[in-house]
């Protein structure tokens, strides 16, 4: 139940949980930090250390989720962090998964061609849906949130917002990632429970481990969206709307 | 799901008692175990759907409502009271039993295991093999037929089709149509050529 603090050494974070490597990356923190503490690294990278700690602790301990304290940070910080995780899925994790799945399936016997193709298609459909989902957030949702936060910071009232911003509300943002989660779970079960093991097992294990890793990251990501970002933007929207009635 | 996923949460205002109890339970149940001094601290955590609480007796009666509310996402919750003085428990919905602060490690572990195994036996009772009827339904699902079409073809109600589908999904751990289709091909329930991938 240990929690990382400002005085924790960054190297200890990584020793405790190797899964935090990509999280550090999203804050532009590279390895080779010697014995520097969280506070020291955050200062040198101009990262908000409290935000960094809450993100790292929530990632490290899936039971820990400091909803209240995370609500205090600007939604720009949260959006930037989520954007970085999007890039990581598209540029790093998905290409790695592509290679691992290809390698795994290429070991399978030719007479199983029928379901090899089905699995390939299943995976590529999943990947396409995930990318569509990400692009929608990047193109429609995140710019909207940035505008709202900007208006809030500048004291602008809801009436003065551009029409395309007023036409959108965070309430219409799809809160459900369930369809995507379902498919990922299906893929895991198919491989773990049902696929006859006539493949090279280490290539299969590598693919599965990467898939579990993606799943953990997606859960963390969705948790931040649903529990932090959406409630936070709802709050900003209602403050902006109150400004109309007061003015 | 045959693996039973649960958390054990200890709530006690006296540090020595909660740490001692934590030590005993941690050795048996490992990282599923947590301890807190007050129920407010629970808010920063998200626990499993199944929770076994060990709670200081007085504290439970004083804050019962808040504690249950904080754990509202949990489907299954049971409480074992931690008593300072032996005595009877008011039996109610959540209370499974009690331990005394001077009980042996064995007594404490026995009651925790009793409570958990009762729940996990219920969870494991599902039969995972598909019936012949379910295979027939699955074949039609894999071929891309709608509930209505399957109902018409097999002369059963839509309601029956839906309930079969639910059972199939629960047994196999696969929800999507394309995932079910892959299962059906692997198990020779349907030919790959007949599948319409959705």
CSV table of C-alpha atoms in Angstrom, one decimal:
chain,number,residue,atom,x,y,z
A,1,UNK,CA,0.0,0.0,0.0
A,2,UNK,CA,3.0,2.3,-0.3
A,3,UNK,CA,2.4,5.6,-2.1
A,4,UNK,CA,5.1,7.5,-3.9
A,5,UNK,CA,5.8,11.0,-2.6
A,6,UNK,CA,7.8,14.1,-3.6
A,7,UNK,CA,10.9,12.7,-1.9
A,8,UNK,CA,10.7,9.3,-3.6
A,9,UNK,CA,13.6,8.6,-5.9
A,10,UNK,CA,12.5,8.2,-9.4
A,11,UNK,CA,14.7,5.1,-9.8
A,12,UNK,CA,12.7,3.5,-7.0
A,13,UNK,CA,9.4,4.1,-8.9
A,14,UNK,CA,10.7,2.1,-11.8
A,15,UNK,CA,12.1,-0.6,-9.6
A,16,UNK,CA,8.7,-0.9,-8.0
A,17,UNK,CA,6.7,-0.9,-11.2
A,18,UNK,CA,8.2,-1.2,-14.7
A,19,UNK,CA,4.8,-0.4,-16.1
A,20,UNK,CA,5.5,3.2,-15.2
A,21,UNK,CA,8.1,3.6,-17.9
A,22,UNK,CA,5.7,4.9,-20.5
A,23,UNK,CA,4.0,7.1,-18.0
A,24,UNK,CA,7.3,8.9,-17.3
A,25,UNK,CA,7.6,9.2,-21.0
A,26,UNK,CA,4.3,11.1,-21.2
A,27,UNK,CA,5.9,13.8,-19.0
A,28,UNK,CA,9.0,13.9,-21.2
A,29,UNK,CA,11.1,12.2,-18.5
A,30,UNK,CA,13.9,10.0,-19.8
A,31,UNK,CA,15.9,7.4,-18.0
A,32,UNK,CA,19.4,8.1,-16.5
A,33,UNK,CA,18.1,10.3,-13.7
A,34,UNK,CA,20.6,9.0,-11.1
A,35,UNK,CA,19.3,9.5,-7.5
A,36,UNK,CA,17.0,12.4,-8.3
A,37,UNK,CA,13.7,12.7,-6.5
A,38,UNK,CA,10.3,13.2,-7.9
A,39,UNK,CA,10.4,16.9,-6.8
A,40,UNK,CA,13.8,17.5,-8.4
A,41,UNK,CA,12.9,15.9,-11.7
A,42,UNK,CA,9.6,17.7,-11.9
A,43,UNK,CA,11.3,21.0,-11.2
A,44,UNK,CA,13.8,20.5,-14.0
A,45,UNK,CA,11.2,19.3,-16.5
A,46,UNK,CA,8.6,22.0,-15.5
A,47,UNK,CA,6.1,19.3,-14.6
A,48,UNK,CA,3.5,19.9,-11.9
A,49,UNK,CA,4.8,17.5,-9.2
A,50,UNK,CA,1.5,17.0,-7.5
A,51,UNK,CA,-0.3,16.1,-10.7
A,52,UNK,CA,2.6,13.8,-11.6
A,53,UNK,CA,2.4,12.0,-8.3
A,54,UNK,CA,-1.4,11.5,-8.4
A,55,UNK,CA,-1.1,10.1,-12.0
A,56,UNK,CA,1.8,7.8,-11.0
A,57,UNK,CA,0.1,6.6,-7.8
A,58,UNK,CA,-3.2,5.9,-9.5
A,59,UNK,CA,-1.4,4.0,-12.2
A,60,UNK,CA,0.7,2.0,-9.8
A,61,UNK,CA,-2.1,1.0,-7.5
A,62,UNK,CA,-5.3,0.2,-9.4
A,63,UNK,CA,-7.3,0.5,-6.2
A,64,UNK,CA,-6.0,4.0,-5.5
A,65,UNK,CA,-7.9,6.8,-7.2
A,66,UNK,CA,-7.7,10.3,-5.7
A,67,UNK,CA,-10.7,11.7,-7.4
A,68,UNK,CA,-11.0,14.8,-5.3
A,69,UNK,CA,-7.4,16.0,-5.5
A,70,UNK,CA,-7.3,15.3,-9.2
A,71,UNK,CA,-10.3,17.5,-9.7
A,72,UNK,CA,-8.2,20.4,-8.6
A,73,UNK,CA,-5.9,20.4,-11.6
A,74,UNK,CA,-6.5,22.4,-14.8
A,75,UNK,CA,-8.3,20.3,-17.4
A,76,UNK,CA,-5.5,21.4,-19.8
A,77,UNK,CA,-3.0,19.3,-17.8
A,78,UNK,CA,-5.4,16.4,-17.9
A,79,UNK,CA,-6.1,16.7,-21.6
A,80,UNK,CA,-2.4,17.0,-22.4
A,81,UNK,CA,-1.6,13.9,-20.5
A,82,UNK,CA,-4.4,12.0,-22.2
A,83,UNK,CA,-3.2,13.2,-25.6
A,84,UNK,CA,0.2,11.8,-24.9
A,85,UNK,CA,-1.2,8.4,-24.0
A,86,UNK,CA,-3.2,8.5,-27.3
A,87,UNK,CA,0.1,9.1,-29.2
A,88,UNK,CA,1.7,6.3,-27.3
A,89,UNK,CA,-1.1,3.8,-28.3
A,90,UNK,CA,-0.9,4.7,-31.9
A,91,UNK,CA,2.8,5.2,-32.4
A,92,UNK,CA,4.2,2.6,-30.1
A,93,UNK,CA,1.8,0.0,-28.7
A,94,UNK,CA,-0.3,-0.8,-31.7
A,95,UNK,CA,2.7,-1.2,-34.1
A,96,UNK,CA,4.3,-3.5,-31.6
A,97,UNK,CA,1.2,-5.5,-31.3
A,98,UNK,CA,0.9,-5.8,-35.1
A,99,UNK,CA,4.4,-7.3,-35.3
A,100,UNK,CA,3.8,-9.7,-32.4
A,101,UNK,CA,0.5,-10.9,-33.7
A,102,UNK,CA,2.0,-11.5,-37.2
A,103,UNK,CA,4.8,-13.4,-35.7
A,104,UNK,CA,2.5,-15.5,-33.6
A,105,UNK,CA,0.2,-16.4,-36.5
A,106,UNK,CA,3.0,-17.0,-38.9
A,107,UNK,CA,4.0,-20.0,-36.8
A,108,UNK,CA,0.6,-21.6,-37.1
A,109,UNK,CA,0.0,-24.5,-39.3
A,110,UNK,CA,-1.3,-23.8,-42.8
A,111,UNK,CA,-4.5,-25.9,-42.4
A,112,UNK,CA,-5.7,-23.5,-39.7
A,113,UNK,CA,-5.8,-20.7,-42.3
A,114,UNK,CA,-9.5,-20.2,-41.8
A,115,UNK,CA,-9.4,-18.9,-38.3
A,116,UNK,CA,-6.0,-17.3,-38.7
A,117,UNK,CA,-7.7,-14.9,-41.1
A,118,UNK,CA,-10.7,-14.4,-38.7
A,119,UNK,CA,-8.4,-13.5,-35.9
A,120,UNK,CA,-6.4,-11.1,-38.0
A,121,UNK,CA,-9.7,-9.5,-39.1
A,122,UNK,CA,-10.9,-9.4,-35.5
A,123,UNK,CA,-7.7,-7.7,-34.3
A,124,UNK,CA,-7.7,-5.2,-37.2
A,125,UNK,CA,-11.3,-4.3,-36.6
A,126,UNK,CA,-10.6,-3.7,-33.0
A,127,UNK,CA,-7.6,-1.5,-33.9
A,128,UNK,CA,-9.6,0.5,-36.4
A,129,UNK,CA,-12.3,1.2,-33.8
A,130,UNK,CA,-9.8,2.3,-31.2
A,131,UNK,CA,-8.2,4.7,-33.7
A,132,UNK,CA,-11.6,6.2,-34.6
A,133,UNK,CA,-12.3,6.6,-31.0
A,134,UNK,CA,-9.0,8.3,-30.4
A,135,UNK,CA,-9.3,10.6,-33.4
A,136,UNK,CA,-12.8,11.7,-32.3
A,137,UNK,CA,-11.4,12.7,-29.0
A,138,UNK,CA,-8.5,14.5,-30.5
A,139,UNK,CA,-10.4,16.4,-33.2
A,140,UNK,CA,-13.7,17.1,-31.4
A,141,UNK,CA,-13.6,16.6,-27.7
A,142,UNK,CA,-10.1,17.9,-26.6
A,143,UNK,CA,-10.2,21.2,-28.5
A,144,UNK,CA,-13.7,21.9,-27.1
A,145,UNK,CA,-12.4,21.3,-23.5
A,146,UNK,CA,-9.4,23.6,-24.1
A,147,UNK,CA,-11.8,26.3,-25.3
A,148,UNK,CA,-14.0,25.9,-22.3
A,149,UNK,CA,-11.1,26.0,-19.9
A,150,UNK,CA,-9.7,29.1,-21.7
A,151,UNK,CA,-13.0,30.9,-21.5
A,152,UNK,CA,-13.2,30.0,-17.8
A,153,UNK,CA,-9.7,31.3,-17.1
A,154,UNK,CA,-10.4,34.6,-19.0
A,155,UNK,CA,-13.7,35.2,-17.3
A,156,UNK,CA,-15.6,35.0,-20.6
A,157,UNK,CA,-19.3,34.2,-20.3
A,158,UNK,CA,-21.1,31.4,-22.1
A,159,UNK,CA,-22.8,33.7,-24.6
A,160,UNK,CA,-19.5,35.0,-25.9
A,161,UNK,CA,-18.3,31.5,-26.9
A,162,UNK,CA,-18.1,30.6,-30.6
A,163,UNK,CA,-21.3,28.9,-31.9
A,164,UNK,CA,-19.5,25.6,-32.6
A,165,UNK,CA,-18.4,25.4,-29.0
A,166,UNK,CA,-21.9,26.2,-27.7
A,167,UNK,CA,-23.3,23.5,-30.0
A,168,UNK,CA,-21.3,20.8,-28.1
A,169,UNK,CA,-21.5,19.7,-24.5
A,170,UNK,CA,-19.3,17.3,-22.7
A,171,UNK,CA,-22.6,15.4,-21.8
A,172,UNK,CA,-22.7,14.2,-25.4
A,173,UNK,CA,-19.2,12.8,-25.1
A,174,UNK,CA,-19.4,9.1,-25.2
A,175,UNK,CA,-18.8,8.0,-21.7
A,176,UNK,CA,-18.9,4.3,-22.6
A,177,UNK,CA,-15.8,2.6,-23.8
A,178,UNK,CA,-17.6,-0.7,-23.3
A,179,UNK,CA,-17.7,-1.9,-26.9
A,180,UNK,CA,-13.9,-1.6,-27.2
A,181,UNK,CA,-13.3,-3.1,-23.8
A,182,UNK,CA,-15.5,-6.0,-24.8
A,183,UNK,CA,-13.6,-6.8,-27.9
A,184,UNK,CA,-10.3,-6.7,-26.1
A,185,UNK,CA,-11.6,-9.1,-23.5
A,186,UNK,CA,-13.0,-11.4,-26.3
A,187,UNK,CA,-9.6,-11.5,-28.0
A,188,UNK,CA,-7.9,-12.4,-24.7
A,189,UNK,CA,-10.3,-15.2,-24.0
A,190,UNK,CA,-10.1,-16.6,-27.6
A,191,UNK,CA,-6.4,-16.9,-27.3
A,192,UNK,CA,-6.2,-18.0,-23.7
A,193,UNK,CA,-9.1,-20.4,-23.7
A,194,UNK,CA,-9.9,-21.6,-27.2
A,195,UNK,CA,-7.2,-21.2,-29.8
A,196,UNK,CA,-5.4,-24.6,-30.3
A,197,UNK,CA,-1.8,-24.0,-29.3
A,198,UNK,CA,-0.1,-24.9,-32.6
A,199,UNK,CA,1.9,-21.7,-32.6
A,200,UNK,CA,5.3,-20.8,-31.1
A,201,UNK,CA,4.4,-20.3,-27.5
A,202,UNK,CA,6.8,-17.5,-26.7
A,203,UNK,CA,5.5,-15.4,-29.6
A,204,UNK,CA,2.0,-16.0,-28.3
A,205,UNK,CA,3.0,-15.1,-24.7
A,206,UNK,CA,4.7,-11.9,-25.9
A,207,UNK,CA,1.5,-10.9,-27.8
A,208,UNK,CA,-0.7,-11.6,-24.8
A,209,UNK,CA,1.5,-9.7,-22.4
A,210,UNK,CA,1.5,-6.7,-24.6
A,211,UNK,CA,-2.3,-7.0,-24.9
A,212,UNK,CA,-2.7,-7.1,-21.1
A,213,UNK,CA,-0.4,-4.1,-20.9
A,214,UNK,CA,-2.5,-2.2,-23.4
A,215,UNK,CA,-5.7,-3.1,-21.5
A,216,UNK,CA,-4.3,-1.8,-18.1
A,217,UNK,CA,-3.3,1.4,-19.7
A,218,UNK,CA,-6.7,1.8,-21.4
A,219,UNK,CA,-8.5,1.2,-18.1
A,220,UNK,CA,-6.3,3.9,-16.4
A,221,UNK,CA,-7.0,6.2,-19.3
A,222,UNK,CA,-10.8,5.7,-19.3
A,223,UNK,CA,-10.8,6.1,-15.5
A,224,UNK,CA,-9.2,9.6,-15.8
A,225,UNK,CA,-11.7,10.6,-18.6
A,226,UNK,CA,-14.8,9.4,-16.8
A,227,UNK,CA,-14.0,10.3,-13.3
A,228,UNK,CA,-11.9,13.4,-13.7
A,229,UNK,CA,-12.2,15.1,-17.1
A,230,UNK,CA,-16.0,14.8,-17.6
A,231,UNK,CA,-17.1,15.9,-14.2
A,232,UNK,CA,-14.5,18.7,-14.3
A,233,UNK,CA,-15.7,20.0,-17.7
A,234,UNK,CA,-19.3,19.8,-16.5
A,235,UNK,CA,-18.4,22.0,-13.6
A,236,UNK,CA,-16.7,24.5,-15.9
A,237,UNK,CA,-19.7,24.5,-18.3
A,238,UNK,CA,-22.1,25.2,-15.4
A,239,UNK,CA,-19.9,28.1,-14.1
A,240,UNK,CA,-19.8,29.7,-17.6
A,241,UNK,CA,-23.6,29.3,-17.9
A,242,UNK,CA,-24.1,31.0,-14.5
A,243,UNK,CA,-22.1,33.9,-15.8
A,244,UNK,CA,-24.9,34.6,-18.4
A,245,UNK,CA,-27.6,34.8,-15.8
A,246,UNK,CA,-25.5,37.0,-13.6
A,247,UNK,CA,-24.5,39.5,-16.3
B,1,UNK,CA,-15.8,-16.4,-13.9
B,2,UNK,CA,-14.5,-19.2,-11.8
B,3,UNK,CA,-11.7,-17.2,-10.2
B,4,UNK,CA,-13.2,-15.3,-7.4
B,5,UNK,CA,-11.8,-11.7,-7.1
B,6,UNK,CA,-12.2,-10.0,-3.8
B,7,UNK,CA,-10.7,-7.4,-1.4
B,8,UNK,CA,-10.5,-7.6,2.3
B,9,UNK,CA,-10.8,-4.2,4.0
B,10,UNK,CA,-9.9,-3.6,7.7
B,11,UNK,CA,-11.4,-0.6,9.4
B,12,UNK,CA,-10.3,0.0,12.9
B,13,UNK,CA,-9.4,3.2,14.8
B,14,UNK,CA,-6.7,1.6,16.9
B,15,UNK,CA,-3.4,1.3,14.9
B,16,UNK,CA,-2.0,-1.7,16.7
B,17,UNK,CA,-5.2,-3.7,16.2
B,18,UNK,CA,-5.6,-2.9,12.5
B,19,UNK,CA,-1.9,-3.5,11.8
B,20,UNK,CA,-1.9,-6.8,13.6
B,21,UNK,CA,-5.0,-8.0,11.9
B,22,UNK,CA,-3.6,-6.8,8.6
B,23,UNK,CA,-0.5,-8.8,9.2
B,24,UNK,CA,-2.5,-12.0,9.8
B,25,UNK,CA,-4.8,-11.6,6.8
B,26,UNK,CA,-2.0,-10.3,4.5
B,27,UNK,CA,-0.1,-13.5,5.0
B,28,UNK,CA,-3.0,-15.6,3.8
B,29,UNK,CA,-4.7,-13.3,1.2
B,30,UNK,CA,-1.8,-11.1,0.1
B,31,UNK,CA,-2.2,-7.8,-1.8
B,32,UNK,CA,-6.0,-8.1,-1.8
B,33,UNK,CA,-5.9,-6.9,1.8
B,34,UNK,CA,-6.2,-3.2,2.9
B,35,UNK,CA,-6.4,-1.4,6.2
B,36,UNK,CA,-7.8,2.1,7.1
B,37,UNK,CA,-8.4,4.1,10.2
B,38,UNK,CA,-11.5,5.8,9.0
B,39,UNK,CA,-14.0,5.1,6.2
B,40,UNK,CA,-13.4,8.5,4.5
B,41,UNK,CA,-10.0,7.1,3.3
B,42,UNK,CA,-11.8,4.5,1.2
B,43,UNK,CA,-13.0,7.2,-1.2
B,44,UNK,CA,-9.6,7.4,-2.9
B,45,UNK,CA,-9.7,3.7,-3.8
B,46,UNK,CA,-11.6,1.6,-6.2
B,47,UNK,CA,-12.1,-1.9,-4.9
B,48,UNK,CA,-13.2,-5.2,-6.4
B,49,UNK,CA,-16.9,-6.1,-6.8
B,50,UNK,CA,-16.6,-8.3,-3.8
B,51,UNK,CA,-15.6,-7.0,-0.4
B,52,UNK,CA,-15.1,-8.6,3.0
B,53,UNK,CA,-14.9,-6.0,5.7
B,54,UNK,CA,-13.3,-6.4,9.1
B,55,UNK,CA,-14.7,-3.5,11.1
B,56,UNK,CA,-14.5,-2.3,14.7
B,57,UNK,CA,-17.9,-3.1,16.2
B,58,UNK,CA,-18.8,0.4,17.6
B,59,UNK,CA,-17.5,2.1,14.5
B,60,UNK,CA,-19.6,-0.1,12.2
B,61,UNK,CA,-22.8,0.8,14.1
B,62,UNK,CA,-22.0,4.5,14.1
B,63,UNK,CA,-21.1,4.7,10.4
B,64,UNK,CA,-22.8,1.8,8.9
B,65,UNK,CA,-24.7,3.9,6.3
B,66,UNK,CA,-21.6,5.8,5.1
B,67,UNK,CA,-19.5,2.7,4.9
B,68,UNK,CA,-22.0,0.8,2.8
B,69,UNK,CA,-22.4,3.9,0.6
B,70,UNK,CA,-18.7,4.2,0.0
B,71,UNK,CA,-18.6,0.6,-1.1
B,72,UNK,CA,-21.8,1.0,-3.2
B,73,UNK,CA,-20.1,-0.3,-6.4
B,74,UNK,CA,-19.5,-3.6,-4.7
B,75,UNK,CA,-22.0,-6.3,-5.7
B,76,UNK,CA,-21.2,-8.5,-2.7
B,77,UNK,CA,-20.2,-7.2,0.7
B,78,UNK,CA,-20.0,-8.9,4.1
B,79,UNK,CA,-18.9,-7.6,7.4
B,80,UNK,CA,-17.0,-9.4,10.2
B,81,UNK,CA,-17.1,-7.3,13.4
B,82,UNK,CA,-14.0,-6.8,15.5
B,83,UNK,CA,-15.1,-7.0,19.1
B,84,UNK,CA,-13.4,-5.7,22.2
B,85,UNK,CA,-15.8,-7.6,24.5
B,86,UNK,CA,-17.4,-11.0,23.7
B,87,UNK,CA,-21.1,-10.9,23.2
B,88,UNK,CA,-23.9,-11.5,20.7
B,89,UNK,CA,-24.1,-9.8,17.3
B,90,UNK,CA,-27.2,-8.2,16.0
B,91,UNK,CA,-27.6,-10.2,12.9
B,92,UNK,CA,-28.4,-8.3,9.8
B,93,UNK,CA,-27.9,-8.3,6.0
B,94,UNK,CA,-24.2,-7.6,5.9
B,95,UNK,CA,-22.9,-9.2,9.1
B,96,UNK,CA,-21.3,-12.6,8.6
B,97,UNK,CA,-19.9,-13.0,12.1
B,98,UNK,CA,-17.4,-11.6,14.5
B,99,UNK,CA,-13.8,-12.0,15.9
B,100,UNK,CA,-12.5,-10.9,19.3
B,101,UNK,CA,-9.4,-8.9,19.5
B,102,UNK,CA,-7.7,-11.7,21.5
B,103,UNK,CA,-8.7,-14.5,19.1
B,104,UNK,CA,-5.9,-16.7,17.7
B,105,UNK,CA,-4.7,-16.3,14.1
B,106,UNK,CA,-6.4,-19.6,13.2
B,107,UNK,CA,-9.8,-18.4,14.5
B,108,UNK,CA,-9.5,-15.2,12.5
B,109,UNK,CA,-8.4,-17.0,9.2
B,110,UNK,CA,-11.1,-19.6,9.6
B,111,UNK,CA,-14.0,-17.2,9.7
B,112,UNK,CA,-12.5,-15.2,6.8
B,113,UNK,CA,-12.1,-18.3,4.7
B,114,UNK,CA,-15.6,-19.6,5.6
B,115,UNK,CA,-17.1,-16.3,4.4
B,116,UNK,CA,-15.2,-16.2,1.1
B,117,UNK,CA,-15.5,-19.9,0.2
B,118,UNK,CA,-19.3,-19.7,0.6
B,119,UNK,CA,-19.4,-16.9,-2.0
B,120,UNK,CA,-16.9,-18.5,-4.4
B,121,UNK,CA,-18.7,-21.8,-4.4
B,122,UNK,CA,-21.8,-20.0,-5.8
B,123,UNK,CA,-19.6,-18.4,-8.4
B,124,UNK,CA,-18.0,-21.6,-9.6
B,125,UNK,CA,-21.3,-23.5,-10.0
B,126,UNK,CA,-21.7,-22.6,-13.7
B,127,UNK,CA,-21.3,-25.3,-16.3
B,128,UNK,CA,-19.1,-24.1,-19.1
B,129,UNK,CA,-20.1,-26.6,-21.8
B,130,UNK,CA,-22.6,-25.5,-24.4
B,131,UNK,CA,-25.7,-27.5,-24.9
B,132,UNK,CA,-26.7,-28.8,-28.3
B,133,UNK,CA,-29.4,-26.1,-28.5
B,134,UNK,CA,-26.9,-23.4,-27.6
B,135,UNK,CA,-24.5,-24.7,-30.3
B,136,UNK,CA,-27.3,-24.4,-32.8
B,137,UNK,CA,-28.0,-20.8,-31.8
B,138,UNK,CA,-24.3,-20.0,-31.8
B,139,UNK,CA,-24.1,-21.4,-35.4
B,140,UNK,CA,-26.8,-19.0,-36.5
B,141,UNK,CA,-25.3,-16.0,-34.7
B,142,UNK,CA,-21.9,-16.7,-36.3
B,143,UNK,CA,-23.6,-16.7,-39.7
B,144,UNK,CA,-24.8,-13.2,-39.0
B,145,UNK,CA,-28.5,-13.8,-38.4
B,146,UNK,CA,-30.5,-11.4,-36.2
B,147,UNK,CA,-32.4,-12.6,-33.1
B,148,UNK,CA,-35.6,-12.3,-35.1
B,149,UNK,CA,-34.3,-14.4,-37.9
B,150,UNK,CA,-33.0,-17.1,-35.5
B,151,UNK,CA,-36.3,-17.2,-33.7
B,152,UNK,CA,-38.2,-17.7,-37.0
B,153,UNK,CA,-35.8,-20.3,-38.2
B,154,UNK,CA,-35.9,-22.4,-35.0
B,155,UNK,CA,-39.6,-21.8,-34.2
B,156,UNK,CA,-38.8,-20.2,-30.8
B,157,UNK,CA,-39.6,-16.8,-29.3
B,158,UNK,CA,-37.1,-13.9,-29.6
B,159,UNK,CA,-37.1,-13.9,-25.8
B,160,UNK,CA,-35.8,-17.5,-25.8
B,161,UNK,CA,-33.1,-16.6,-28.3
B,162,UNK,CA,-31.9,-13.7,-26.2
B,163,UNK,CA,-31.8,-15.8,-23.1
B,164,UNK,CA,-29.7,-18.5,-24.9
B,165,UNK,CA,-27.4,-15.8,-26.2
B,166,UNK,CA,-26.8,-14.5,-22.7
B,167,UNK,CA,-26.0,-18.0,-21.5
B,168,UNK,CA,-23.6,-18.6,-24.4
B,169,UNK,CA,-21.7,-15.4,-23.7
B,170,UNK,CA,-21.5,-16.1,-20.0
B,171,UNK,CA,-20.2,-19.6,-20.5
B,172,UNK,CA,-17.6,-18.7,-23.2
B,173,UNK,CA,-16.5,-15.3,-21.9
B,174,UNK,CA,-17.0,-13.9,-25.4
B,175,UNK,CA,-19.5,-11.2,-26.2
B,176,UNK,CA,-19.0,-9.8,-29.7
B,177,UNK,CA,-20.5,-11.5,-32.7
B,178,UNK,CA,-17.2,-11.7,-34.5
B,179,UNK,CA,-15.6,-13.2,-31.4
B,180,UNK,CA,-18.3,-15.8,-31.1
B,181,UNK,CA,-17.8,-16.6,-34.8
B,182,UNK,CA,-14.1,-17.4,-34.2
B,183,UNK,CA,-15.0,-19.7,-31.4
B,184,UNK,CA,-17.6,-21.5,-33.6
B,185,UNK,CA,-15.0,-22.0,-36.4
B,186,UNK,CA,-12.3,-23.2,-34.0
B,187,UNK,CA,-14.7,-25.8,-32.6
B,188,UNK,CA,-16.2,-26.8,-36.0
B,189,UNK,CA,-19.6,-25.6,-35.2
B,190,UNK,CA,-19.7,-23.6,-38.4
B,191,UNK,CA,-17.6,-23.4,-41.6
B,192,UNK,CA,-15.5,-20.3,-42.0
B,193,UNK,CA,-17.0,-19.8,-45.4
B,194,UNK,CA,-20.5,-19.3,-43.9
B,195,UNK,CA,-19.4,-16.5,-41.6
B,196,UNK,CA,-20.3,-12.9,-42.3
B,197,UNK,CA,-17.9,-10.8,-40.3
B,198,UNK,CA,-19.6,-7.9,-38.7
